[in-house]
Amino acid sequence: MENQIVIYRNISGETTRAQVDLWKARVTRTGIQLEEKGKGKTLIFHLYLRDDEVIFYMYENGKTLHVLIEYLRVKKGDGRMVKAVDALISEFKLRGEKYETNRGDLYRTLYLNGLIMDEGPFHERKLPADFDLRLTREIIMGHLYMTLEQYAEAKKRGDADLEAETFGRLQSFSEELSKIDEVLKSNPSAET
């Protein structure tokens, strides 16, 4: 599913420089370009695959490195970027959450010490919490931006069929966003 969006939240834990070097070697063998920069006690990692980019940080803490990714949005594409982040979580024995859409449903995976503790459809409560709505909104925004790119490309190439199809998807995403925004505005506890 090239147009799928995957969201990682609250990824954290400790690792070592040796584990980071092994992970980096595995990631570069998949064809992902990886660039590491240091700034003080902070390491900045840039992962590139075609026009997709993922950036996250690690912090030196004595002899260990602390991984802290509060929020990361990844285009699934051919799956290599998602596998790289999944490997980061499992190999470094991290904890956190992963959310993705599949055929209109929201799926959640919970990690603890790098192991999958729970995964499956994520059913929203009758009155979704602020996070649930905002996460759904963010996923739809990701789809909207990708569809806008497809629409612009179809228009540029003069592909009327693809232009009409993407325009229809844009309208659908816009309607969904409007509904979510209405709920967020009408629910005082959901506003930030």
Backbone as JSON Lines, residues from 0, in Angstrom:
{"i":0,"aa":"M","n":[0.84,-1.18,0.0],"ca":[0.0,0.0,0.0],"c":[0.89,1.24,0.0]}
{"i":1,"aa":"E","n":[1.22,1.74,-1.17],"ca":[2.13,2.88,-1.27],"c":[1.58,4.13,-0.61]}
{"i":2,"aa":"N","n":[0.26,4.3,-0.59],"ca":[-0.32,5.53,-0.05],"c":[-0.64,5.43,1.43]}
{"i":3,"aa":"Q","n":[-0.14,4.42,2.1],"ca":[-0.44,4.24,3.5],"c":[0.47,5.13,4.35]}
{"i":4,"aa":"I","n":[-0.07,5.65,5.43],"ca":[0.67,6.48,6.37],"c":[0.82,5.68,7.66]}
{"i":5,"aa":"V","n":[2.02,5.7,8.23],"ca":[2.28,5.03,9.5],"c":[2.76,6.1,10.48]}
{"i":6,"aa":"I","n":[2.2,6.07,11.68],"ca":[2.55,7.05,12.7],"c":[3.12,6.31,13.91]}
{"i":7,"aa":"Y","n":[4.28,6.78,14.36],"ca":[4.91,6.24,15.57],"c":[4.81,7.3,16.66]}
{"i":8,"aa":"R","n":[4.5,6.85,17.88],"ca":[4.39,7.77,19.02],"c":[5.11,7.21,20.23]}
{"i":9,"aa":"N","n":[5.7,8.13,20.98],"ca":[6.31,7.81,22.27],"c":[7.27,6.63,22.22]}
{"i":10,"aa":"I","n":[8.13,6.61,21.22],"ca":[9.15,5.58,21.1],"c":[10.31,6.0,22.0]}
{"i":11,"aa":"S","n":[10.69,5.14,22.95],"ca":[11.78,5.51,23.84],"c":[12.47,4.28,24.41]}
{"i":12,"aa":"G","n":[13.69,4.52,24.91],"ca":[14.48,3.46,25.52],"c":[15.96,3.77,25.39]}
{"i":13,"aa":"E","n":[16.77,2.85,25.86],"ca":[18.23,3.0,25.85],"c":[18.85,2.0,24.89]}
{"i":14,"aa":"T","n":[19.99,2.37,24.31],"ca":[20.72,1.49,23.43],"c":[22.2,1.8,23.55]}
{"i":15,"aa":"T","n":[23.01,1.05,22.8],"ca":[24.46,1.28,22.82],"c":[24.93,1.69,21.43]}
{"i":16,"aa":"R","n":[26.13,2.24,21.37],"ca":[26.71,2.65,20.09],"c":[26.87,1.44,19.17]}
{"i":17,"aa":"A","n":[27.27,0.29,19.72],"ca":[27.46,-0.92,18.92],"c":[26.14,-1.35,18.27]}
{"i":18,"aa":"Q","n":[25.03,-1.3,19.03],"ca":[23.74,-1.67,18.46],"c":[23.33,-0.69,17.35]}
{"i":19,"aa":"V","n":[23.61,0.59,17.56],"ca":[23.28,1.61,16.55],"c":[24.06,1.33,15.26]}
{"i":20,"aa":"D","n":[25.34,1.0,15.39],"ca":[26.16,0.73,14.2],"c":[25.66,-0.49,13.44]}
{"i":21,"aa":"L","n":[25.25,-1.55,14.16],"ca":[24.68,-2.74,13.5],"c":[23.39,-2.38,12.77]}
{"i":22,"aa":"W","n":[22.52,-1.62,13.44],"ca":[21.25,-1.21,12.82],"c":[21.51,-0.37,11.58]}
{"i":23,"aa":"K","n":[22.44,0.58,11.65],"ca":[22.77,1.43,10.51],"c":[23.24,0.59,9.32]}
{"i":24,"aa":"A","n":[24.08,-0.41,9.57],"ca":[24.57,-1.28,8.49],"c":[23.42,-2.03,7.83]}
{"i":25,"aa":"R","n":[22.49,-2.54,8.63],"ca":[21.33,-3.27,8.08],"c":[20.45,-2.34,7.24]}
{"i":26,"aa":"V","n":[20.24,-1.13,7.74],"ca":[19.37,-0.18,7.04],"c":[19.98,0.22,5.69]}
{"i":27,"aa":"T","n":[21.27,0.5,5.66],"ca":[21.89,0.91,4.39],"c":[21.91,-0.22,3.38]}
{"i":28,"aa":"R","n":[21.94,-1.48,3.84],"ca":[21.88,-2.61,2.9],"c":[20.53,-2.7,2.2]}
{"i":29,"aa":"T","n":[19.49,-2.11,2.77],"ca":[18.16,-2.15,2.15],"c":[18.01,-1.1,1.05]}
{"i":30,"aa":"G","n":[19.01,-0.23,0.91],"ca":[18.93,0.81,-0.12],"c":[18.53,2.17,0.42]}
{"i":31,"aa":"I","n":[18.29,2.25,1.72],"ca":[17.97,3.53,2.34],"c":[19.27,4.28,2.61]}
{"i":32,"aa":"Q","n":[19.31,5.53,2.22],"ca":[20.47,6.36,2.52],"c":[20.34,6.84,3.96]}
{"i":33,"aa":"L","n":[21.41,6.7,4.72],"ca":[21.37,7.09,6.13],"c":[22.51,8.06,6.38]}
{"i":34,"aa":"E","n":[22.16,9.16,7.0],"ca":[23.15,10.17,7.34],"c":[23.05,10.44,8.84]}
{"i":35,"aa":"E","n":[24.18,10.41,9.52],"ca":[24.21,10.67,10.96],"c":[25.06,11.91,11.21]}
{"i":36,"aa":"K","n":[24.53,12.83,11.99],"ca":[25.26,14.03,12.35],"c":[25.24,14.16,13.87]}
{"i":37,"aa":"G","n":[26.29,14.72,14.41],"ca":[26.35,14.94,15.84],"c":[26.37,16.41,16.17]}
{"i":38,"aa":"K","n":[25.68,16.77,17.21],"ca":[25.68,18.16,17.67],"c":[25.65,18.11,19.2]}
{"i":39,"aa":"G","n":[26.82,18.3,19.81],"ca":[26.91,18.15,21.25],"c":[26.67,16.7,21.63]}
{"i":40,"aa":"K","n":[25.74,16.49,22.55],"ca":[25.41,15.13,22.97],"c":[24.22,14.57,22.2]}
{"i":41,"aa":"T","n":[23.85,15.24,21.11],"ca":[22.71,14.83,20.32],"c":[23.18,14.25,18.99]}
{"i":42,"aa":"L","n":[22.61,13.11,18.61],"ca":[22.86,12.52,17.3],"c":[21.59,12.69,16.47]}
{"i":43,"aa":"I","n":[21.76,13.18,15.25],"ca":[20.62,13.41,14.36],"c":[20.73,12.4,13.22]}
{"i":44,"aa":"F","n":[19.67,11.63,13.01],"ca":[19.64,10.62,11.96],"c":[18.67,11.05,10.87]}
{"i":45,"aa":"H","n":[19.15,11.05,9.63],"ca":[18.32,11.34,8.45],"c":[18.28,10.06,7.62]}
{"i":46,"aa":"L","n":[17.09,9.56,7.34],"ca":[16.93,8.42,6.45],"c":[16.24,8.92,5.19]}
{"i":47,"aa":"Y","n":[16.82,8.59,4.02],"ca":[16.28,9.05,2.75],"c":[15.99,7.85,1.86]}
{"i":48,"aa":"L","n":[14.85,7.89,1.21],"ca":[14.5,6.88,0.21],"c":[13.69,7.6,-0.85]}
{"i":49,"aa":"R","n":[14.28,7.76,-2.03],"ca":[13.7,8.57,-3.1],"c":[13.36,9.96,-2.54]}
{"i":50,"aa":"D","n":[12.09,10.34,-2.55],"ca":[11.72,11.68,-2.07],"c":[11.18,11.66,-0.63]}
{"i":51,"aa":"D","n":[11.26,10.5,0.03],"ca":[10.82,10.39,1.42],"c":[12.0,10.6,2.36]}
{"i":52,"aa":"E","n":[11.71,11.23,3.49],"ca":[12.75,11.5,4.48],"c":[12.17,11.29,5.87]}
{"i":53,"aa":"V","n":[12.97,10.68,6.73],"ca":[12.62,10.49,8.13],"c":[13.78,11.03,8.96]}
{"i":54,"aa":"I","n":[13.45,11.83,9.97],"ca":[14.47,12.42,10.85],"c":[14.11,12.09,12.29]}
{"i":55,"aa":"F","n":[15.1,11.64,13.06],"ca":[14.9,11.44,14.5],"c":[16.22,11.64,15.22]}
{"i":56,"aa":"Y","n":[16.16,11.68,16.55],"ca":[17.32,12.02,17.38],"c":[17.59,10.94,18.42]}
{"i":57,"aa":"M","n":[18.86,10.86,18.83],"ca":[19.27,10.08,19.99],"c":[20.15,11.0,20.83]}
{"i":58,"aa":"Y","n":[20.14,10.74,22.13],"ca":[20.88,11.6,23.04],"c":[21.87,10.77,23.85]}
{"i":59,"aa":"E","n":[23.12,11.23,23.9],"ca":[24.14,10.52,24.68],"c":[23.83,10.68,26.16]}
{"i":60,"aa":"N","n":[23.9,9.56,26.87],"ca":[23.63,9.55,28.3],"c":[24.68,8.64,28.95]}
{"i":61,"aa":"G","n":[25.87,9.18,29.16],"ca":[26.96,8.35,29.68],"c":[27.43,7.39,28.61]}
{"i":62,"aa":"K","n":[27.4,6.09,28.9],"ca":[27.84,5.07,27.95],"c":[26.7,4.59,27.05]}
{"i":63,"aa":"T","n":[25.5,5.06,27.29],"ca":[24.36,4.62,26.49],"c":[23.82,5.79,25.65]}
{"i":64,"aa":"L","n":[22.96,5.44,24.73],"ca":[22.25,6.43,23.92],"c":[20.77,6.32,24.25]}
{"i":65,"aa":"H","n":[20.14,7.44,24.47],"ca":[18.71,7.45,24.77],"c":[17.95,7.78,23.49]}
{"i":66,"aa":"V","n":[17.01,6.93,23.14],"ca":[16.17,7.14,21.96],"c":[14.86,7.74,22.46]}
{"i":67,"aa":"L","n":[14.44,8.84,21.85],"ca":[13.17,9.46,22.2],"c":[12.54,10.02,20.92]}
{"i":68,"aa":"I","n":[11.5,9.36,20.45],"ca":[10.77,9.81,19.27],"c":[9.34,10.02,19.74]}
{"i":69,"aa":"E","n":[8.98,11.28,19.99],"ca":[7.62,11.56,20.47],"c":[6.59,11.34,19.37]}
{"i":70,"aa":"Y","n":[6.96,11.69,18.14],"ca":[6.01,11.6,17.03],"c":[6.79,11.48,15.73]}
{"i":71,"aa":"L","n":[6.4,10.54,14.88],"ca":[7.07,10.35,13.6],"c":[6.05,9.86,12.59]}
{"i":72,"aa":"R","n":[5.91,10.59,11.49],"ca":[4.98,10.19,10.42],"c":[5.8,9.68,9.25]}
{"i":73,"aa":"V","n":[5.48,8.47,8.78],"ca":[6.24,7.82,7.72],"c":[5.29,7.39,6.62]}
{"i":74,"aa":"K","n":[5.66,7.69,5.35],"ca":[4.91,7.12,4.22],"c":[5.38,5.68,4.08]}
{"i":75,"aa":"K","n":[4.43,4.77,3.96],"ca":[4.81,3.36,3.9],"c":[5.59,3.06,2.62]}
{"i":76,"aa":"G","n":[5.17,3.62,1.49],"ca":[5.88,3.37,0.24],"c":[6.01,1.89,-0.01]}
{"i":77,"aa":"D","n":[7.24,1.43,-0.3],"ca":[7.46,0.0,-0.55],"c":[7.73,-0.76,0.75]}
{"i":78,"aa":"G","n":[7.64,-0.05,1.88],"ca":[7.75,-0.71,3.18],"c":[9.13,-0.64,3.82]}
{"i":79,"aa":"R","n":[10.15,-0.21,3.08],"ca":[11.5,-0.22,3.64],"c":[11.68,0.77,4.79]}
{"i":80,"aa":"M","n":[11.08,1.96,4.68],"ca":[11.21,2.94,5.76],"c":[10.54,2.43,7.03]}
{"i":81,"aa":"V","n":[9.37,1.86,6.88],"ca":[8.64,1.34,8.04],"c":[9.44,0.18,8.66]}
{"i":82,"aa":"K","n":[10.0,-0.69,7.83],"ca":[10.8,-1.8,8.36],"c":[12.03,-1.28,9.09]}
{"i":83,"aa":"A","n":[12.61,-0.18,8.62],"ca":[13.79,0.39,9.29],"c":[13.42,0.89,10.68]}
{"i":84,"aa":"V","n":[12.27,1.57,10.8],"ca":[11.84,2.07,12.11],"c":[11.4,0.91,13.01]}
{"i":85,"aa":"D","n":[10.7,-0.08,12.43],"ca":[10.31,-1.27,13.21],"c":[11.55,-1.99,13.74]}
{"i":86,"aa":"A","n":[12.59,-2.1,12.9],"ca":[13.83,-2.74,13.33],"c":[14.5,-1.94,14.44]}
{"i":87,"aa":"L","n":[14.44,-0.63,14.35],"ca":[14.97,0.24,15.4],"c":[14.32,-0.11,16.74]}
{"i":88,"aa":"I","n":[13.0,-0.26,16.72],"ca":[12.25,-0.56,17.95],"c":[12.6,-1.94,18.48]}
{"i":89,"aa":"S","n":[12.6,-2.94,17.59],"ca":[12.84,-4.32,18.08],"c":[14.3,-4.55,18.46]}
{"i":90,"aa":"E","n":[15.25,-4.07,17.65],"ca":[16.66,-4.32,17.94],"c":[17.16,-3.56,19.16]}
{"i":91,"aa":"F","n":[16.62,-2.37,19.41],"ca":[17.05,-1.59,20.56],"c":[16.18,-1.85,21.79]}
{"i":92,"aa":"K","n":[15.21,-2.76,21.63],"ca":[14.29,-3.12,22.72],"c":[13.58,-1.89,23.3]}
{"i":93,"aa":"L","n":[12.96,-1.13,22.41],"ca":[12.29,0.11,22.79],"c":[10.82,-0.15,23.11]}
{"i":94,"aa":"R","n":[10.16,0.87,23.65],"ca":[8.72,0.81,23.9],"c":[8.08,1.94,23.09]}
{"i":95,"aa":"G","n":[6.8,1.79,22.78],"ca":[6.1,2.83,22.05],"c":[4.87,2.31,21.34]}
{"i":96,"aa":"E","n":[4.35,3.14,20.44],"ca":[3.11,2.84,19.73],"c":[3.29,3.08,18.23]}
{"i":97,"aa":"K","n":[2.59,2.29,17.44],"ca":[2.58,2.46,15.98],"c":[1.13,2.39,15.53]}
{"i":98,"aa":"Y","n":[0.74,3.34,14.67],"ca":[-0.62,3.39,14.14],"c":[-0.55,3.42,12.62]}
{"i":99,"aa":"E","n":[-1.45,2.68,11.98],"ca":[-1.52,2.7,10.52],"c":[-2.95,2.42,10.07]}
{"i":100,"aa":"T","n":[-3.23,2.86,8.86],"ca":[-4.56,2.61,8.3],"c":[-4.48,1.44,7.33]}
{"i":101,"aa":"N","n":[-5.57,0.71,7.25],"ca":[-5.66,-0.39,6.31],"c":[-7.13,-0.55,5.95]}
{"i":102,"aa":"R","n":[-7.44,-0.27,4.7],"ca":[-8.83,-0.35,4.21],"c":[-9.78,0.44,5.08]}
{"i":103,"aa":"G","n":[-9.35,1.63,5.46],"ca":[-10.21,2.53,6.21],"c":[-10.23,2.3,7.71]}
{"i":104,"aa":"D","n":[-9.58,1.23,8.2],"ca":[-9.53,0.96,9.64],"c":[-8.2,1.42,10.2]}
{"i":105,"aa":"L","n":[-8.22,1.8,11.46],"ca":[-7.02,2.22,12.16],"c":[-6.49,1.04,12.97]}
{"i":106,"aa":"Y","n":[-5.22,0.69,12.76],"ca":[-4.58,-0.41,13.48],"c":[-3.51,0.15,14.42]}
{"i":107,"aa":"R","n":[-3.41,-0.46,15.59],"ca":[-2.42,-0.03,16.57],"c":[-1.54,-1.21,16.96]}
{"i":108,"aa":"T","n":[-0.24,-0.94,17.13],"ca":[0.71,-1.91,17.65],"c":[1.39,-1.28,18.85]}
{"i":109,"aa":"L","n":[1.4,-1.99,19.97],"ca":[2.07,-1.52,21.18],"c":[3.33,-2.35,21.4]}
{"i":110,"aa":"Y","n":[4.45,-1.66,21.62],"ca":[5.73,-2.33,21.84],"c":[6.17,-2.13,23.28]}
{"i":111,"aa":"L","n":[6.78,-3.17,23.86],"ca":[7.41,-3.07,25.16],"c":[8.69,-3.9,25.1]}
{"i":112,"aa":"N","n":[9.82,-3.27,25.38],"ca":[11.13,-3.92,25.29],"c":[11.35,-4.55,23.91]}
{"i":113,"aa":"G","n":[10.88,-3.85,22.88],"ca":[11.07,-4.3,21.5],"c":[10.12,-5.39,21.04]}
{"i":114,"aa":"L","n":[9.29,-5.89,21.95],"ca":[8.35,-6.95,21.6],"c":[6.96,-6.38,21.37]}
{"i":115,"aa":"I","n":[6.23,-6.99,20.45],"ca":[4.85,-6.57,20.21],"c":[3.99,-7.13,21.34]}
{"i":116,"aa":"M","n":[3.42,-6.24,22.12],"ca":[2.59,-6.65,23.25],"c":[1.11,-6.72,22.86]}
{"i":117,"aa":"D","n":[0.72,-5.93,21.89],"ca":[-0.68,-5.91,21.47],"c":[-0.73,-5.31,20.07]}
{"i":118,"aa":"E","n":[-1.53,-5.89,19.21],"ca":[-1.73,-5.3,17.89],"c":[-3.08,-5.72,17.35]}
{"i":119,"aa":"G","n":[-3.62,-4.86,16.51],"ca":[-4.91,-5.15,15.91],"c":[-5.71,-3.89,15.69]}
{"i":120,"aa":"P","n":[-6.96,-4.04,15.27],"ca":[-7.79,-2.86,15.02],"c":[-7.92,-2.01,16.27]}
{"i":121,"aa":"F","n":[-7.84,-0.73,16.07],"ca":[-7.96,0.22,17.17],"c":[-9.35,0.82,17.07]}
{"i":122,"aa":"H","n":[-10.23,0.45,17.99],"ca":[-11.61,0.92,17.95],"c":[-11.73,2.17,18.8]}
{"i":123,"aa":"E","n":[-12.18,3.23,18.15],"ca":[-12.37,4.48,18.88],"c":[-13.57,4.35,19.81]}
{"i":124,"aa":"R","n":[-13.47,5.05,20.92],"ca":[-14.6,5.1,21.84],"c":[-15.73,5.93,21.22]}
{"i":125,"aa":"K","n":[-16.91,5.82,21.79],"ca":[-18.05,6.56,21.25],"c":[-17.75,8.06,21.18]}
{"i":126,"aa":"L","n":[-17.18,8.62,22.23],"ca":[-16.72,10.0,22.19],"c":[-15.2,9.96,22.18]}
{"i":127,"aa":"P","n":[-14.58,10.01,20.98],"ca":[-13.13,9.85,20.9],"c":[-12.4,10.89,21.73]}
{"i":128,"aa":"A","n":[-11.32,10.44,22.32],"ca":[-10.46,11.35,23.07],"c":[-9.74,12.27,22.09]}
{"i":129,"aa":"D","n":[-9.22,13.34,22.59],"ca":[-8.49,14.31,21.78],"c":[-7.44,13.63,20.91]}
{"i":130,"aa":"F","n":[-6.65,12.73,21.48],"ca":[-5.6,12.06,20.72],"c":[-6.16,11.27,19.56]}
{"i":131,"aa":"D","n":[-7.21,10.5,19.8],"ca":[-7.79,9.67,18.75],"c":[-8.22,10.51,17.55]}
{"i":132,"aa":"L","n":[-8.9,11.6,17.81],"ca":[-9.36,12.46,16.72],"c":[-8.19,13.13,16.0]}
{"i":133,"aa":"R","n":[-7.25,13.63,16.78],"ca":[-6.11,14.32,16.16],"c":[-5.24,13.35,15.37]}
{"i":134,"aa":"L","n":[-5.1,12.12,15.85],"ca":[-4.34,11.12,15.11],"c":[-5.04,10.79,13.79]}
{"i":135,"aa":"T","n":[-6.34,10.59,13.85],"ca":[-7.1,10.33,12.63],"c":[-6.98,11.5,11.66]}
{"i":136,"aa":"R","n":[-7.05,12.72,12.19],"ca":[-6.91,13.92,11.36],"c":[-5.54,13.95,10.7]}
{"i":137,"aa":"E","n":[-4.49,13.63,11.45],"ca":[-3.13,13.65,10.91],"c":[-2.95,12.62,9.8]}
{"i":138,"aa":"I","n":[-3.53,11.44,9.98],"ca":[-3.43,10.4,8.95],"c":[-4.15,10.86,7.69]}
{"i":139,"aa":"I","n":[-5.34,11.43,7.84],"ca":[-6.08,11.92,6.67],"c":[-5.3,13.04,5.98]}
{"i":140,"aa":"M","n":[-4.67,13.93,6.77],"ca":[-3.86,15.0,6.18],"c":[-2.71,14.41,5.35]}
{"i":141,"aa":"G","n":[-2.09,13.36,5.84],"ca":[-1.02,12.7,5.08],"c":[-1.54,12.18,3.75]}
{"i":142,"aa":"H","n":[-2.72,11.54,3.79],"ca":[-3.32,11.05,2.54],"c":[-3.68,12.21,1.61]}
{"i":143,"aa":"L","n":[-4.17,13.3,2.2],"ca":[-4.55,14.47,1.41],"c":[-3.34,15.04,0.67]}
{"i":144,"aa":"Y","n":[-2.21,15.19,1.37],"ca":[-1.01,15.73,0.74],"c":[-0.49,14.83,-0.38]}
{"i":145,"aa":"M","n":[-0.52,13.52,-0.15],"ca":[-0.07,12.6,-1.2],"c":[-1.0,12.66,-2.41]}
{"i":146,"aa":"T","n":[-2.3,12.76,-2.16],"ca":[-3.26,12.83,-3.26],"c":[-3.12,14.14,-4.02]}
{"i":147,"aa":"L","n":[-2.82,15.24,-3.3],"ca":[-2.56,16.52,-3.97],"c":[-1.38,16.41,-4.93]}
{"i":148,"aa":"E","n":[-0.33,15.71,-4.5],"ca":[0.83,15.5,-5.37],"c":[0.44,14.7,-6.61]}
{"i":149,"aa":"Q","n":[-0.37,13.66,-6.4],"ca":[-0.83,12.84,-7.53],"c":[-1.7,13.66,-8.47]}
{"i":150,"aa":"Y","n":[-2.57,14.49,-7.9],"ca":[-3.45,15.34,-8.71],"c":[-2.63,16.3,-9.56]}
{"i":151,"aa":"A","n":[-1.63,16.95,-8.94],"ca":[-0.79,17.9,-9.68],"c":[-0.03,17.19,-10.8]}
{"i":152,"aa":"E","n":[0.46,15.99,-10.52],"ca":[1.19,15.22,-11.53],"c":[0.26,14.82,-12.68]}
{"i":153,"aa":"A","n":[-0.97,14.38,-12.36],"ca":[-1.93,14.0,-13.39],"c":[-2.3,15.2,-14.25]}
{"i":154,"aa":"K","n":[-2.5,16.34,-13.61],"ca":[-2.84,17.57,-14.34],"c":[-1.69,17.98,-15.28]}
{"i":155,"aa":"K","n":[-0.46,17.85,-14.76],"ca":[0.73,18.2,-15.55],"c":[0.87,17.28,-16.77]}
{"i":156,"aa":"R","n":[0.58,15.99,-16.58],"ca":[0.7,15.02,-17.68],"c":[-0.52,15.04,-18.6]}
{"i":157,"aa":"G","n":[-1.6,15.68,-18.15],"ca":[-2.82,15.71,-18.96],"c":[-3.62,14.42,-18.88]}
{"i":158,"aa":"D","n":[-3.49,13.67,-17.81],"ca":[-4.2,12.41,-17.6],"c":[-5.55,12.72,-16.94]}
{"i":159,"aa":"A","n":[-6.58,12.92,-17.77],"ca":[-7.89,13.35,-17.28],"c":[-8.54,12.32,-16.35]}
{"i":160,"aa":"D","n":[-8.36,11.02,-16.64],"ca":[-8.96,9.99,-15.79],"c":[-8.37,10.02,-14.38]}
{"i":161,"aa":"L","n":[-7.05,10.05,-14.3],"ca":[-6.39,10.09,-13.0],"c":[-6.68,11.4,-12.29]}
{"i":162,"aa":"E","n":[-6.78,12.48,-13.05],"ca":[-7.11,13.79,-12.47],"c":[-8.5,13.74,-11.81]}
{"i":163,"aa":"A","n":[-9.46,13.14,-12.51],"ca":[-10.82,13.04,-11.96],"c":[-10.86,12.13,-10.73]}
{"i":164,"aa":"E","n":[-10.13,11.02,-10.8],"ca":[-10.09,10.08,-9.67],"c":[-9.47,10.74,-8.44]}
{"i":165,"aa":"T","n":[-8.34,11.4,-8.62],"ca":[-7.68,12.03,-7.48],"c":[-8.51,13.21,-6.94]}
{"i":166,"aa":"F","n":[-9.2,13.92,-7.82],"ca":[-10.05,15.02,-7.37],"c":[-11.18,14.48,-6.47]}
{"i":167,"aa":"G","n":[-11.74,13.34,-6.85],"ca":[-12.78,12.71,-6.03],"c":[-12.26,12.32,-4.66]}
{"i":168,"aa":"R","n":[-11.02,11.77,-4.63],"ca":[-10.43,11.4,-3.34],"c":[-10.15,12.65,-2.5]}
{"i":169,"aa":"L","n":[-9.71,13.73,-3.15],"ca":[-9.46,14.98,-2.43],"c":[-10.74,15.49,-1.77]}
{"i":170,"aa":"Q","n":[-11.85,15.43,-2.5],"ca":[-13.13,15.85,-1.94],"c":[-13.52,15.0,-0.74]}
{"i":171,"aa":"S","n":[-13.34,13.69,-0.87],"ca":[-13.68,12.77,0.21],"c":[-12.84,13.06,1.46]}
{"i":172,"aa":"F","n":[-11.53,13.24,1.28],"ca":[-10.65,13.55,2.42],"c":[-11.04,14.89,3.05]}
{"i":173,"aa":"S","n":[-11.38,15.88,2.22],"ca":[-11.77,17.19,2.73],"c":[-13.04,17.1,3.57]}
{"i":174,"aa":"E","n":[-14.0,16.29,3.12],"ca":[-15.24,16.1,3.88],"c":[-14.96,15.44,5.23]}
{"i":175,"aa":"E","n":[-14.08,14.42,5.23],"ca":[-13.74,13.76,6.48],"c":[-13.06,14.73,7.44]}
{"i":176,"aa":"L","n":[-12.16,15.55,6.91],"ca":[-11.46,16.54,7.74],"c":[-12.45,17.54,8.33]}
{"i":177,"aa":"S","n":[-13.42,17.97,7.53],"ca":[-14.42,18.92,8.01],"c":[-15.21,18.34,9.18]}
{"i":178,"aa":"K","n":[-15.59,17.07,9.06],"ca":[-16.35,16.41,10.14],"c":[-15.51,16.34,11.42]}
{"i":179,"aa":"I","n":[-14.25,15.96,11.28],"ca":[-13.37,15.88,12.45],"c":[-13.18,17.25,13.07]}
{"i":180,"aa":"D","n":[-12.95,18.27,12.23],"ca":[-12.76,19.63,12.74],"c":[-14.0,20.12,13.48]}
{"i":181,"aa":"E","n":[-15.2,19.77,12.98],"ca":[-16.44,20.16,13.65],"c":[-16.51,19.55,15.05]}
{"i":182,"aa":"V","n":[-16.15,18.27,15.16],"ca":[-16.19,17.6,16.45],"c":[-15.16,18.23,17.39]}
{"i":183,"aa":"L","n":[-13.96,18.5,16.88],"ca":[-12.92,19.11,17.72],"c":[-13.35,20.49,18.19]}
{"i":184,"aa":"K","n":[-14.01,21.27,17.33],"ca":[-14.45,22.61,17.73],"c":[-15.62,22.57,18.69]}
{"i":185,"aa":"S","n":[-16.51,21.58,18.54],"ca":[-17.7,21.53,19.39],"c":[-17.44,20.84,20.73]}
{"i":186,"aa":"N","n":[-16.31,20.15,20.85],"ca":[-15.99,19.47,22.09],"c":[-14.91,20.25,22.82]}
{"i":187,"aa":"P","n":[-15.27,21.03,23.84],"ca":[-14.3,21.87,24.54],"c":[-13.14,21.09,25.14]}
{"i":188,"aa":"S","n":[-13.36,19.84,25.53],"ca":[-12.28,19.07,26.13],"c":[-11.29,18.6,25.08]}
{"i":189,"aa":"A","n":[-11.67,18.63,23.77],"ca":[-10.76,18.19,22.72],"c":[-9.88,19.32,22.21]}
{"i":190,"aa":"E","n":[-10.18,20.55,22.6],"ca":[-9.37,21.67,22.11],"c":[-8.11,21.8,22.94]}
{"i":191,"aa":"T","n":[-7.03,22.25,22.25],"ca":[-5.77,22.47,22.96],"c":[-5.35,23.89,22.85]}
